[in-house]
PDB file of C-alpha atoms in Angstrom:
ATOM      1  CA  MET A   1    -168.636 -19.537-113.832  1.00  0.00           C
ATOM      2  CA  VAL A   2    -169.791 -16.241-115.202  1.00  0.00           C
ATOM      3  CA  THR A   3    -172.585 -15.437-117.089  1.00  0.00           C
ATOM      4  CA  ASP A   4    -173.596 -12.457-118.637  1.00  0.00           C
ATOM      5  CA  GLY A   5    -170.687 -10.233-116.900  1.00  0.00           C
ATOM      6  CA  ASN A   6    -172.300 -11.537-113.166  1.00  0.00           C
ATOM      7  CA  ILE A   7    -169.182 -13.764-111.560  1.00  0.00           C
ATOM      8  CA  ALA A   8    -171.468 -16.394-110.302  1.00  0.00           C
ATOM      9  CA  ASN A   9    -169.177 -17.418-108.284  1.00  0.00           C
ATOM     10  CA  LEU A  10    -166.055 -16.056-106.827  1.00  0.00           C
ATOM     11  CA  ASP A  11    -163.878 -19.706-106.084  1.00  0.00           C
ATOM     12  CA  GLN A  12    -164.077 -20.518-109.404  1.00  0.00           C
ATOM     13  CA  VAL A  13    -163.246 -17.892-111.031  1.00  0.00           C
ATOM     14  CA  SER A  14    -160.920 -16.878-108.952  1.00  0.00           C
ATOM     15  CA  GLU A  15    -159.094 -20.327-108.603  1.00  0.00           C
ATOM     16  CA  ALA A  16    -159.071 -20.758-113.166  1.00  0.00           C
ATOM     17  CA  LEU A  17    -157.129 -16.651-113.101  1.00  0.00           C
ATOM     18  CA  ARG A  18    -154.904 -17.762-110.374  1.00  0.00           C
ATOM     19  CA  ARG A  19    -154.027 -21.362-113.020  1.00  0.00           C
ATOM     20  CA  ALA A  20    -153.205 -18.916-116.390  1.00  0.00           C
ATOM     21  CA  HIS A  21    -151.422 -16.788-114.102  1.00  0.00           C
ATOM     22  CA  LYS A  22    -149.975 -20.484-112.905  1.00  0.00           C
ATOM     23  CA  ARG A  23    -148.533 -21.216-116.510  1.00  0.00           C
ATOM     24  CA  LEU A  24    -148.156 -17.916-117.790  1.00  0.00           C
ATOM     25  CA  GLY A  25    -144.946 -18.452-115.706  1.00  0.00           C
ATOM     26  CA  SER A  26    -144.313 -14.197-115.426  1.00  0.00           C
ATOM     27  CA  ARG A  27    -142.717 -12.980-112.119  1.00  0.00           C
ATOM     28  CA  ASN A  28    -145.503  -9.805-112.359  1.00  0.00           C
ATOM     29  CA  ARG A  29    -148.329  -9.515-110.839  1.00  0.00           C
ATOM     30  CA  ASN A  30    -150.174  -6.228-111.849  1.00  0.00           C
ATOM     31  CA  ILE A  31    -153.382  -6.425-113.999  1.00  0.00           C
ATOM     32  CA  ALA A  32    -155.398  -4.460-115.806  1.00  0.00           C
ATOM     33  CA  MET A  33    -158.865  -5.285-115.885  1.00  0.00           C
ATOM     34  CA  ALA A  34    -162.809  -5.162-117.436  1.00  0.00           C
ATOM     35  CA  LEU A  35    -165.793  -4.108-117.020  1.00  0.00           C
ATOM     36  CA  PRO A  36    -168.558  -5.581-119.474  1.00  0.00           C
ATOM     37  CA  THR A  37    -169.853  -2.678-120.405  1.00  0.00           C
ATOM     38  CA  ALA A  38    -173.874  -2.855-119.869  1.00  0.00           C
ATOM     39  CA  MET A  39    -172.406  -2.440-116.332  1.00  0.00           C
ATOM     40  CA  VAL A  40    -170.828   1.265-116.790  1.00  0.00           C
ATOM     41  CA  ILE A  41    -172.204   4.069-116.802  1.00  0.00           C
ATOM     42  CA  THR A  42    -170.561   6.985-119.548  1.00  0.00           C
ATOM     43  CA  LYS A  43    -171.003  10.240-120.016  1.00  0.00           C
ATOM     44  CA  LYS A  44    -169.571  12.827-121.405  1.00  0.00           C
ATOM     45  CA  ILE A  45    -169.037  17.100-119.953  1.00  0.00           C
ATOM     46  CA  ILE A  46    -168.249  20.265-121.107  1.00  0.00           C
ATOM     47  CA  VAL A  47    -165.903  22.281-118.251  1.00  0.00           C
ATOM     48  CA  PRO A  48    -163.908  25.479-117.738  1.00  0.00           C
ATOM     49  CA  ALA A  49    -160.573  24.087-118.706  1.00  0.00           C
ATOM     50  CA  GLY A  50    -156.754  25.432-116.110  1.00  0.00           C
ATOM     51  CA  GLN A  51    -159.401  23.517-112.614  1.00  0.00           C
ATOM     52  CA  THR A  52    -156.966  22.309-109.502  1.00  0.00           C
ATOM     53  CA  GLU A  53    -157.795  18.432-109.678  1.00  0.00           C
ATOM     54  CA  GLU A  54    -160.423  18.845-106.645  1.00  0.00           C
ATOM     55  CA  GLU A  55    -162.406  21.585-108.580  1.00  0.00           C
ATOM     56  CA  LEU A  56    -162.898  18.812-110.965  1.00  0.00           C
ATOM     57  CA  GLU A  57    -163.403  16.255-108.828  1.00  0.00           C
ATOM     58  CA  LEU A  58    -166.351  18.645-107.442  1.00  0.00           C
ATOM     59  CA  GLN A  59    -167.650  19.284-110.975  1.00  0.00           C
ATOM     60  CA  VAL A  60    -167.809  15.362-111.652  1.00  0.00           C
ATOM     61  CA  GLU A  61    -169.788  14.210-108.891  1.00  0.00           C
ATOM     62  CA  ALA A  62    -173.026  17.758-109.328  1.00  0.00           C
ATOM     63  CA  GLU A  63    -172.992  17.056-113.305  1.00  0.00           C
ATOM     64  CA  ALA A  64    -172.788  12.998-112.286  1.00  0.00           C
ATOM     65  CA  ASN A  65    -175.244  13.372-109.513  1.00  0.00           C
ATOM     66  CA  GLN A  66    -177.156  14.348-112.430  1.00  0.00           C
ATOM     67  CA  TYR A  67    -176.530  10.818-114.690  1.00  0.00           C
ATOM     68  CA  ILE A  68    -176.578   8.079-112.161  1.00  0.00           C
ATOM     69  CA  PRO A  69    -179.626   6.833-111.471  1.00  0.00           C
ATOM     70  CA  PHE A  70    -178.311   5.842-107.826  1.00  0.00           C
ATOM     71  CA  ALA A  71    -176.561   6.963-105.001  1.00  0.00           C
ATOM     72  CA  LEU A  72    -173.299   8.332-105.430  1.00  0.00           C
ATOM     73  CA  ASP A  73    -171.520   6.136-102.605  1.00  0.00           C
ATOM     74  CA  GLU A  74    -173.714   3.047-103.828  1.00  0.00           C
ATOM     75  CA  VAL A  75    -170.934   4.214-107.120  1.00  0.00           C
ATOM     76  CA  ASN A  76    -167.095   3.504-108.080  1.00  0.00           C
ATOM     77  CA  LEU A  77    -166.944   7.172-110.360  1.00  0.00           C
ATOM     78  CA  ASP A  78    -163.597   8.061-112.627  1.00  0.00           C
ATOM     79  CA  PHE A  79    -163.246  10.694-114.933  1.00  0.00           C
ATOM     80  CA  GLN A  80    -160.410  11.142-117.741  1.00  0.00           C
ATOM     81  CA  ILE A  81    -159.224  14.573-119.430  1.00  0.00           C
ATOM     82  CA  LEU A  82    -160.146  14.474-123.499  1.00  0.00           C
ATOM     83  CA  GLY A  83    -158.719  17.118-124.223  1.00  0.00           C
ATOM     84  CA  PRO A  84    -160.159  20.468-125.428  1.00  0.00           C
ATOM     85  CA  ALA A  85    -163.565  21.031-126.071  1.00  0.00           C
ATOM     86  CA  PRO A  86    -164.407  21.223-129.602  1.00  0.00           C
ATOM     87  CA  ASN A  87    -165.297  24.393-129.883  1.00  0.00           C
ATOM     88  CA  ASN A  88    -163.860  26.225-127.724  1.00  0.00           C
ATOM     89  CA  PRO A  89    -160.465  26.088-125.643  1.00  0.00           C
ATOM     90  CA  GLU A  90    -161.038  27.303-123.436  1.00  0.00           C
ATOM     91  CA  GLU A  91    -163.177  24.472-122.033  1.00  0.00           C
ATOM     92  CA  VAL A  92    -162.271  20.812-121.784  1.00  0.00           C
ATOM     93  CA  GLU A  93    -163.710  17.548-122.843  1.00  0.00           C
ATOM     94  CA  VAL A  94    -164.256  15.617-119.709  1.00  0.00           C
ATOM     95  CA  LEU A  95    -165.146  11.597-119.085  1.00  0.00           C
ATOM     96  CA  ILE A  96    -167.608  10.531-116.638  1.00  0.00           C
ATOM     97  CA  ALA A  97    -168.177   6.954-115.797  1.00  0.00           C
ATOM     98  CA  ALA A  98    -169.951   4.535-113.309  1.00  0.00           C
ATOM     99  CA  SER A  99    -170.488   1.695-111.930  1.00  0.00           C
ATOM    100  CA  ARG A 100    -171.875  -0.578-108.685  1.00  0.00           C
ATOM    101  CA  LYS A 101    -169.363  -1.019-106.705  1.00  0.00           C
ATOM    102  CA  GLU A 102    -170.648  -4.804-106.183  1.00  0.00           C
ATOM    103  CA  LYS A 103    -169.417  -5.189-109.600  1.00  0.00           C
ATOM    104  CA  VAL A 104    -165.647  -3.786-109.215  1.00  0.00           C
ATOM    105  CA  GLU A 105    -165.638  -5.821-105.474  1.00  0.00           C
ATOM    106  CA  ASP A 106    -166.427  -8.289-106.981  1.00  0.00           C
ATOM    107  CA  ARG A 107    -163.632  -8.627-109.314  1.00  0.00           C
ATOM    108  CA  VAL A 108    -161.020  -6.847-107.153  1.00  0.00           C
ATOM    109  CA  ALA A 109    -161.368 -10.053-104.728  1.00  0.00           C
ATOM    110  CA  ILE A 110    -161.235 -12.157-107.020  1.00  0.00           C
ATOM    111  CA  ALA A 111    -157.916 -11.167-108.311  1.00  0.00           C
ATOM    112  CA  ASP A 112    -156.393 -11.205-104.137  1.00  0.00           C
ATOM    113  CA  ALA A 113    -157.598 -14.150-103.772  1.00  0.00           C
ATOM    114  CA  ALA A 114    -155.527 -15.339-106.604  1.00  0.00           C
ATOM    115  CA  GLY A 115    -152.505 -13.807-105.297  1.00  0.00           C
ATOM    116  CA  LEU A 116    -152.495 -11.110-108.384  1.00  0.00           C
ATOM    117  CA  LYS A 117    -152.455  -7.175-107.181  1.00  0.00           C
ATOM    118  CA  PRO A 118    -155.296  -5.565-109.592  1.00  0.00           C
ATOM    119  CA  ARG A 119    -153.613  -1.595-110.973  1.00  0.00           C
ATOM    120  CA  VAL A 120    -156.592  -1.063-113.512  1.00  0.00           C
ATOM    121  CA  MET A 121    -160.199  -0.601-114.076  1.00  0.00           C
ATOM    122  CA  ASP A 122    -160.940  -0.382-117.379  1.00  0.00           C
ATOM    123  CA  VAL A 123    -164.529  -0.962-119.411  1.00  0.00           C
ATOM    124  CA  GLU A 124    -164.658  -4.208-122.220  1.00  0.00           C
ATOM    125  CA  SER A 125    -165.368  -1.593-125.308  1.00  0.00           C
ATOM    126  CA  TYR A 126    -162.699   0.461-124.295  1.00  0.00           C
ATOM    127  CA  ALA A 127    -160.413  -1.912-124.062  1.00  0.00           C
ATOM    128  CA  THR A 128    -161.319  -3.340-127.280  1.00  0.00           C
ATOM    129  CA  GLU A 129    -160.294  -0.089-128.634  1.00  0.00           C
ATOM    130  CA  GLU A 130    -157.178   0.393-127.054  1.00  0.00           C
ATOM    131  CA  ALA A 131    -156.543  -3.109-129.112  1.00  0.00           C
ATOM    132  CA  PHE A 132    -157.433  -1.366-132.447  1.00  0.00           C
ATOM    133  CA  ARG A 133    -155.883   2.180-131.156  1.00  0.00           C
ATOM    134  CA  ASP A 134    -153.794   2.581-134.127  1.00  0.00           C
ATOM    135  CA  ASP A 135    -155.160   1.182-137.041  1.00  0.00           C
ATOM    136  CA  LEU A 136    -158.293  -1.287-137.088  1.00  0.00           C
ATOM    137  CA  ALA A 137    -157.017  -2.287-140.742  1.00  0.00           C
ATOM    138  CA  VAL A 138    -153.683  -1.908-140.306  1.00  0.00           C
ATOM    139  CA  ALA A 139    -153.935  -3.613-136.995  1.00  0.00           C
ATOM    140  CA  ALA A 140    -156.041  -6.143-137.616  1.00  0.00           C
ATOM    141  CA  GLY A 141    -152.803  -7.099-140.991  1.00  0.00           C
ATOM    142  CA  GLN A 142    -154.613  -6.797-143.327  1.00  0.00           C
ATOM    143  CA  ARG A 143    -153.082  -3.672-145.572  1.00  0.00           C
ATOM    144  CA  PRO A 144    -150.074  -0.858-145.344  1.00  0.00           C
ATOM    145  CA  ARG A 145    -150.485   2.362-143.642  1.00  0.00           C
ATOM    146  CA  PRO A 146    -152.748   5.101-145.080  1.00  0.00           C
ATOM    147  CA  GLU A 147    -150.781   8.391-145.486  1.00  0.00           C
ATOM    148  CA  HIS A 148    -153.335  10.724-143.527  1.00  0.00           C
ATOM    149  CA  ARG A 149    -153.217  14.431-144.779  1.00  0.00           C
ATOM    150  CA  PRO A 150    -153.891  16.988-143.438  1.00  0.00           C
ATOM    151  CA  GLY A 151    -157.516  17.737-143.427  1.00  0.00           C
ATOM    152  CA  ARG A 152    -158.595  14.886-144.453  1.00  0.00           C
ATOM    153  CA  HIS A 153    -160.666  13.094-142.406  1.00  0.00           C
ATOM    154  CA  ARG A 154    -160.818   8.929-142.718  1.00  0.00           C
ATOM    155  CA  ARG A 155    -164.747   7.671-143.025  1.00  0.00           C
ATOM    156  CA  PRO A 156    -163.980   5.105-139.964  1.00  0.00           C
ATOM    157  CA  ARG A 157    -164.271   1.497-139.656  1.00  0.00           C
ATOM    158  CA  ARG A 158    -166.130  -0.482-136.556  1.00  0.00           C
ATOM    159  CA  CYS A 159    -165.553  -2.965-135.572  1.00  0.00           C
ATOM    160  CA  ILE A 160    -168.494  -5.709-134.110  1.00  0.00           C
ATOM    161  CA  SER A 161    -168.034  -8.269-131.624  1.00  0.00           C
ATOM    162  CA  MET A 162    -169.585 -10.851-131.897  1.00  0.00           C
ATOM    163  CA  SER A 163    -170.771 -13.908-128.880  1.00  0.00           C
ATOM    164  CA  CYS A 164    -173.269 -16.642-129.403  1.00  0.00           C
ATOM    165  CA  ALA A 165    -175.681 -14.871-127.255  1.00  0.00           C
ATOM    166  CA  THR A 166    -174.280 -10.416-128.458  1.00  0.00           C
ATOM    167  CA  ILE A 167    -173.896  -8.321-130.938  1.00  0.00           C
ATOM    168  CA  ARG A 168    -171.173  -5.442-129.955  1.00  0.00           C
ATOM    169  CA  SER A 169    -171.165  -2.482-131.854  1.00  0.00           C
ATOM    170  CA  CYS A 170    -167.652  -1.207-130.401  1.00  0.00           C
ATOM    171  CA  PHE A 171    -166.230   2.579-131.483  1.00  0.00           C
ATOM    172  CA  ARG A 172    -168.745   4.945-130.282  1.00  0.00           C
ATOM    173  CA  GLY A 173    -171.004   3.554-128.253  1.00  0.00           C
ATOM    174  CA  THR A 174    -172.244   0.093-127.839  1.00  0.00           C
ATOM    175  CA  ARG A 175    -175.101  -1.506-128.394  1.00  0.00           C
ATOM    176  CA  PRO A 176    -176.512  -4.905-127.920  1.00  0.00           C
ATOM    177  CA  SER A 177    -178.481  -6.788-130.414  1.00  0.00           C
ATOM    178  CA  ALA A 178    -181.578  -9.765-129.789  1.00  0.00           C
ATOM    179  CA  ALA A 179    -178.908 -11.905-132.041  1.00  0.00           C
ATOM    180  CA  THR A 180    -179.608 -15.715-131.133  1.00  0.00           C
ATOM    181  CA  SER A 181    -177.772 -18.042-129.412  1.00  0.00           C
ATOM    182  CA  LEU A 182    -176.227 -20.761-131.620  1.00  0.00           C
ATOM    183  CA  THR A 183    -176.266 -23.484-129.214  1.00  0.00           C
ATOM    184  CA  HIS A 184    -179.696 -22.767-128.187  1.00  0.00           C
ATOM    185  CA  ASP A 185    -180.503 -22.804-132.032  1.00  0.00           C
ATOM    186  CA  ILE A 186    -179.094 -26.172-131.337  1.00  0.00           C
ATOM    187  CA  GLN A 187    -180.424 -27.120-127.347  1.00  0.00           C
ATOM    188  CA  ARG A 188    -183.933 -27.036-129.749  1.00  0.00           C
ATOM    189  CA  ALA A 189    -183.515 -28.578-133.358  1.00  0.00           C
ATOM    190  CA  PHE A 190    -181.923 -31.145-132.522  1.00  0.00           C
ATOM    191  CA  ASN A 191    -183.673 -31.352-128.401  1.00  0.00           C
ATOM    192  CA  LEU A 192    -179.693 -31.696-126.739  1.00  0.00           C
ATOM    193  CA  SER A 193    -179.305 -30.095-123.302  1.00  0.00           C
ATOM    194  CA  PRO A 194    -177.224 -27.259-122.596  1.00  0.00           C
ATOM    195  CA  GLU A 195    -174.067 -28.937-121.962  1.00  0.00           C
ATOM    196  CA  GLU A 196    -175.102 -31.103-124.751  1.00  0.00           C
ATOM    197  CA  ALA A 197    -175.723 -29.404-127.340  1.00  0.00           C
ATOM    198  CA  GLU A 198    -171.628 -26.951-126.277  1.00  0.00           C
ATOM    199  CA  SER A 199    -170.064 -30.062-126.935  1.00  0.00           C
ATOM    200  CA  ALA A 200    -171.774 -31.249-129.942  1.00  0.00           C
ATOM    201  CA  LYS A 201    -171.553 -27.497-131.674  1.00  0.00           C
ATOM    202  CA  LYS A 202    -167.293 -27.694-130.955  1.00  0.00           C
ATOM    203  CA  ASN A 203    -166.872 -31.580-131.572  1.00  0.00           C
ATOM    204  CA  ALA A 204    -168.784 -30.849-134.954  1.00  0.00           C
ATOM    205  CA  GLY A 205    -171.083 -33.840-132.770  1.00  0.00           C
ATOM    206  CA  LEU A 206    -174.038 -32.851-135.303  1.00  0.00           C
ATOM    207  CA  PRO A 207    -176.155 -34.399-137.254  1.00  0.00           C
ATOM    208  CA  GLU A 208    -176.314 -33.821-141.296  1.00  0.00           C
ATOM    209  CA  ASN A 209    -178.842 -31.292-142.108  1.00  0.00           C
ATOM    210  CA  TYR A 210    -177.535 -28.781-138.974  1.00  0.00           C
ATOM    211  CA  ASP A 211    -175.445 -26.277-141.692  1.00  0.00           C
ATOM    212  CA  ALA A 212    -178.500 -26.143-143.329  1.00  0.00           C
ATOM    213  CA  ASP A 213    -181.371 -25.492-140.631  1.00  0.00           C
ATOM    214  CA  VAL A 214    -179.891 -23.825-138.115  1.00  0.00           C
ATOM    215  CA  LEU A 215    -175.921 -22.897-138.957  1.00  0.00           C
ATOM    216  CA  GLN A 216    -177.205 -20.924-142.293  1.00  0.00           C
ATOM    217  CA  PRO A 217    -180.346 -19.081-141.007  1.00  0.00           C
ATOM    218  CA  PHE A 218    -177.684 -18.194-138.165  1.00  0.00           C
ATOM    219  CA  MET A 219    -175.951 -16.355-140.182  1.00  0.00           C
ATOM    220  CA  GLU A 220    -178.207 -14.678-141.997  1.00  0.00           C
ATOM    221  CA  THR A 221    -178.850 -13.465-138.532  1.00  0.00           C
ATOM    222  CA  LEU A 222    -176.190 -12.427-137.920  1.00  0.00           C
ATOM    223  CA  ALA A 223    -175.053 -10.276-140.639  1.00  0.00           C
ATOM    224  CA  LEU A 224    -178.725  -8.983-140.655  1.00  0.00           C
ATOM    225  CA  GLU A 225    -177.810  -6.897-137.216  1.00  0.00           C
ATOM    226  CA  VAL A 226    -174.814  -5.978-138.310  1.00  0.00           C
ATOM    227  CA  THR A 227    -176.200  -4.049-141.255  1.00  0.00           C
ATOM    228  CA  ARG A 228    -179.025  -2.487-138.227  1.00  0.00           C
ATOM    229  CA  ALA A 229    -175.936  -2.184-136.382  1.00  0.00           C
ATOM    230  CA  LEU A 230    -174.518  -0.177-138.994  1.00  0.00           C
ATOM    231  CA  GLN A 231    -177.515   2.036-140.265  1.00  0.00           C
ATOM    232  CA  PHE A 232    -177.983   1.901-135.971  1.00  0.00           C
ATOM    233  CA  PHE A 233    -174.809   3.686-136.288  1.00  0.00           C
ATOM    234  CA  PHE A 234    -175.101   5.912-139.672  1.00  0.00           C
ATOM    235  CA  THR A 235    -178.385   7.568-137.489  1.00  0.00           C
ATOM    236  CA  SER A 236    -176.417   8.600-134.811  1.00  0.00           C
ATOM    237  CA  THR A 237    -174.055   9.587-135.699  1.00  0.00           C
ATOM    238  CA  SER A 238    -172.255  12.374-139.459  1.00  0.00           C
ATOM    239  CA  TYR A 239    -170.767   9.625-140.937  1.00  0.00           C
ATOM    240  CA  SER A 240    -172.577   8.122-144.277  1.00  0.00           C
ATOM    241  CA  GLN A 241    -170.356   5.379-145.120  1.00  0.00           C
ATOM    242  CA  VAL A 242    -167.580   2.990-143.008  1.00  0.00           C
ATOM    243  CA  ASP A 243    -164.533   1.471-144.971  1.00  0.00           C
ATOM    244  CA  GLN A 244    -164.360  -1.543-142.701  1.00  0.00           C
ATOM    245  CA  VAL A 245    -165.593  -3.640-140.657  1.00  0.00           C
ATOM    246  CA  VAL A 246    -163.540  -6.087-138.417  1.00  0.00           C
ATOM    247  CA  LEU A 247    -165.306  -8.704-136.783  1.00  0.00           C
ATOM    248  CA  ALA A 248    -164.473 -10.960-133.924  1.00  0.00           C
ATOM    249  CA  GLY A 249    -165.947 -12.510-131.238  1.00  0.00           C
ATOM    250  CA  GLY A 250    -166.338 -16.919-130.951  1.00  0.00           C
ATOM    251  CA  CYS A 251    -168.921 -16.034-133.981  1.00  0.00           C
ATOM    252  CA  ALA A 252    -166.645 -14.174-135.702  1.00  0.00           C
ATOM    253  CA  LEU A 253    -164.997 -17.305-137.103  1.00  0.00           C
ATOM    254  CA  LEU A 254    -167.841 -19.006-138.150  1.00  0.00           C
ATOM    255  CA  PRO A 255    -167.116 -20.211-141.662  1.00  0.00           C
ATOM    256  CA  GLY A 256    -168.080 -18.168-144.647  1.00  0.00           C
ATOM    257  CA  LEU A 257    -169.460 -14.685-142.100  1.00  0.00           C
ATOM    258  CA  ASP A 258    -166.862 -12.862-142.894  1.00  0.00           C
ATOM    259  CA  GLU A 259    -168.439 -12.562-146.426  1.00  0.00           C
ATOM    260  CA  LEU A 260    -171.976 -13.151-145.906  1.00  0.00           C
ATOM    261  CA  VAL A 261    -171.349  -9.728-143.952  1.00  0.00           C
ATOM    262  CA  ALA A 262    -169.693  -7.640-146.752  1.00  0.00           C
ATOM    263  CA  LYS A 263    -172.089  -9.059-148.799  1.00  0.00           C
ATOM    264  CA  ARG A 264    -176.077  -7.998-146.807  1.00  0.00           C
ATOM    265  CA  ALA A 265    -173.276  -4.699-145.096  1.00  0.00           C
ATOM    266  CA  GLY A 266    -171.787  -3.502-148.585  1.00  0.00           C
ATOM    267  CA  VAL A 267    -168.623  -3.173-146.285  1.00  0.00           C
ATOM    268  CA  ASN A 268    -165.737  -4.512-146.811  1.00  0.00           C
ATOM    269  CA  THR A 269    -165.387  -7.632-143.872  1.00  0.00           C
ATOM    270  CA  ILE A 270    -162.203  -9.510-141.606  1.00  0.00           C
ATOM    271  CA  VAL A 271    -161.724 -11.715-139.198  1.00  0.00           C
ATOM    272  CA  GLY A 272    -159.706  -9.073-136.052  1.00  0.00           C
ATOM    273  CA  ASN A 273    -155.959 -10.713-134.972  1.00  0.00           C
ATOM    274  CA  PRO A 274    -154.764  -7.336-133.047  1.00  0.00           C
ATOM    275  CA  PHE A 275    -151.957  -9.991-132.973  1.00  0.00           C
ATOM    276  CA  ALA A 276    -150.470  -9.760-137.063  1.00  0.00           C
ATOM    277  CA  SER A 277    -148.219  -7.112-136.944  1.00  0.00           C
ATOM    278  CA  MET A 278    -146.882  -8.350-133.853  1.00  0.00           C
ATOM    279  CA  SER A 279    -143.437  -9.503-132.509  1.00  0.00           C
ATOM    280  CA  VAL A 280    -144.205 -13.498-131.102  1.00  0.00           C
ATOM    281  CA  SER A 281    -142.110 -15.143-128.641  1.00  0.00           C
ATOM    282  CA  ASP A 282    -140.639 -18.687-129.319  1.00  0.00           C
ATOM    283  CA  ARG A 283    -143.302 -19.757-126.742  1.00  0.00           C
ATOM    284  CA  ILE A 284    -146.477 -18.641-128.563  1.00  0.00           C
ATOM    285  CA  ARG A 285    -147.738 -21.566-130.927  1.00  0.00           C
ATOM    286  CA  PRO A 286    -148.617 -18.492-134.381  1.00  0.00           C
ATOM    287  CA  ARG A 287    -151.551 -20.839-135.906  1.00  0.00           C
ATOM    288  CA  GLN A 288    -153.052 -21.582-132.476  1.00  0.00           C
ATOM    289  CA  LEU A 289    -152.593 -17.895-131.417  1.00  0.00           C
ATOM    290  CA  ALA A 290    -154.855 -16.543-135.475  1.00  0.00           C
ATOM    291  CA  ALA A 291    -157.140 -19.001-133.844  1.00  0.00           C
ATOM    292  CA  ASP A 292    -157.746 -16.912-130.469  1.00  0.00           C
ATOM    293  CA  ALA A 293    -156.904 -13.684-131.425  1.00  0.00           C
ATOM    294  CA  PRO A 294    -160.682 -12.744-132.568  1.00  0.00           C
ATOM    295  CA  LEU A 295    -161.112 -13.915-129.372  1.00  0.00           C
ATOM    296  CA  LEU A 296    -158.527 -12.149-127.048  1.00  0.00           C
ATOM    297  CA  LEU A 297    -159.839  -8.854-128.569  1.00  0.00           C
ATOM    298  CA  ILE A 298    -160.419  -7.303-123.971  1.00  0.00           C
ATOM    299  CA  ALA A 299    -156.919  -8.661-122.558  1.00  0.00           C
ATOM    300  CA  CYS A 300    -154.826  -7.348-125.898  1.00  0.00           C
ATOM    301  CA  GLY A 301    -156.910  -3.860-125.299  1.00  0.00           C
ATOM    302  CA  LEU A 302    -155.626  -4.334-121.266  1.00  0.00           C
ATOM    303  CA  ALA A 303    -151.943  -6.470-121.934  1.00  0.00           C
ATOM    304  CA  MET A 304    -151.595  -2.830-123.776  1.00  0.00           C
ATOM    305  CA  ARG A 305    -152.265   0.030-121.707  1.00  0.00           C
ATOM    306  CA  GLY A 306    -150.469   0.982-118.784  1.00  0.00           C
ATOM    307  CA  PHE A 307    -150.703   1.843-114.869  1.00  0.00           C
ATOM    308  CA  GLU A 308    -149.258   4.901-114.242  1.00  0.00           C
TER     309      GLU A 308
END
């Protein structure tokens, strides 16, 4: 139904969304949605402070023409003032975001068909960041919140979102990597169709040599890609060290992957759970939530933001 963020069948996706909302049992039909990071062009600019909204819109459009490789009438363009510029109190830093209109319109159409009202169109990497807005380690439930001393800069934490197809390094940018698909590896190793490989992977229906011949090499590749993502982060920012890596996505649940990443990258590594410090409804099964938590960072981040 959805491949690499592209919606192949709008009817199927809208029906799945309709069923999910019905199962939720909520009367609230307002929803927040997100575009894949690769579908959104973002750029931070510095502009004079004190402008009216109309003046700022004109300047943003003029700046956007320099960075967006499409005509402005082909994109949905938005911006947000982030705050004062780092080195000049008379200027402000503004984030510009733009995406092709058809990508936004597809998602709006799906929500409309499901009887829902899309109020927010976010970006997946920003929604992930929102899920761990305050402190990654605290949100993951691994340690109490440390005291922050004025003038002391804490080292950042990195959230590595893993799927069977890609690794995306969130916070301060998204870096897709050429991680091998686990399902594709299973197909090749055991001569299965994509559907058979996916089913066998989920239902533990694979031969005895699966762990040694397929899973372990795949995990080594993931650990190597995380290490490379960290090196890319170090060379493209002023940081030379991180406190912690938080794994998210489907492959984050592979047994022993967190220990392997910690060993290869030399950084404390945990599996992310943004719900660990939250109160849980009696209708939610805690064990199932803990198992699904690494898959739900984007959904959690979207749920945490407001509609204002």
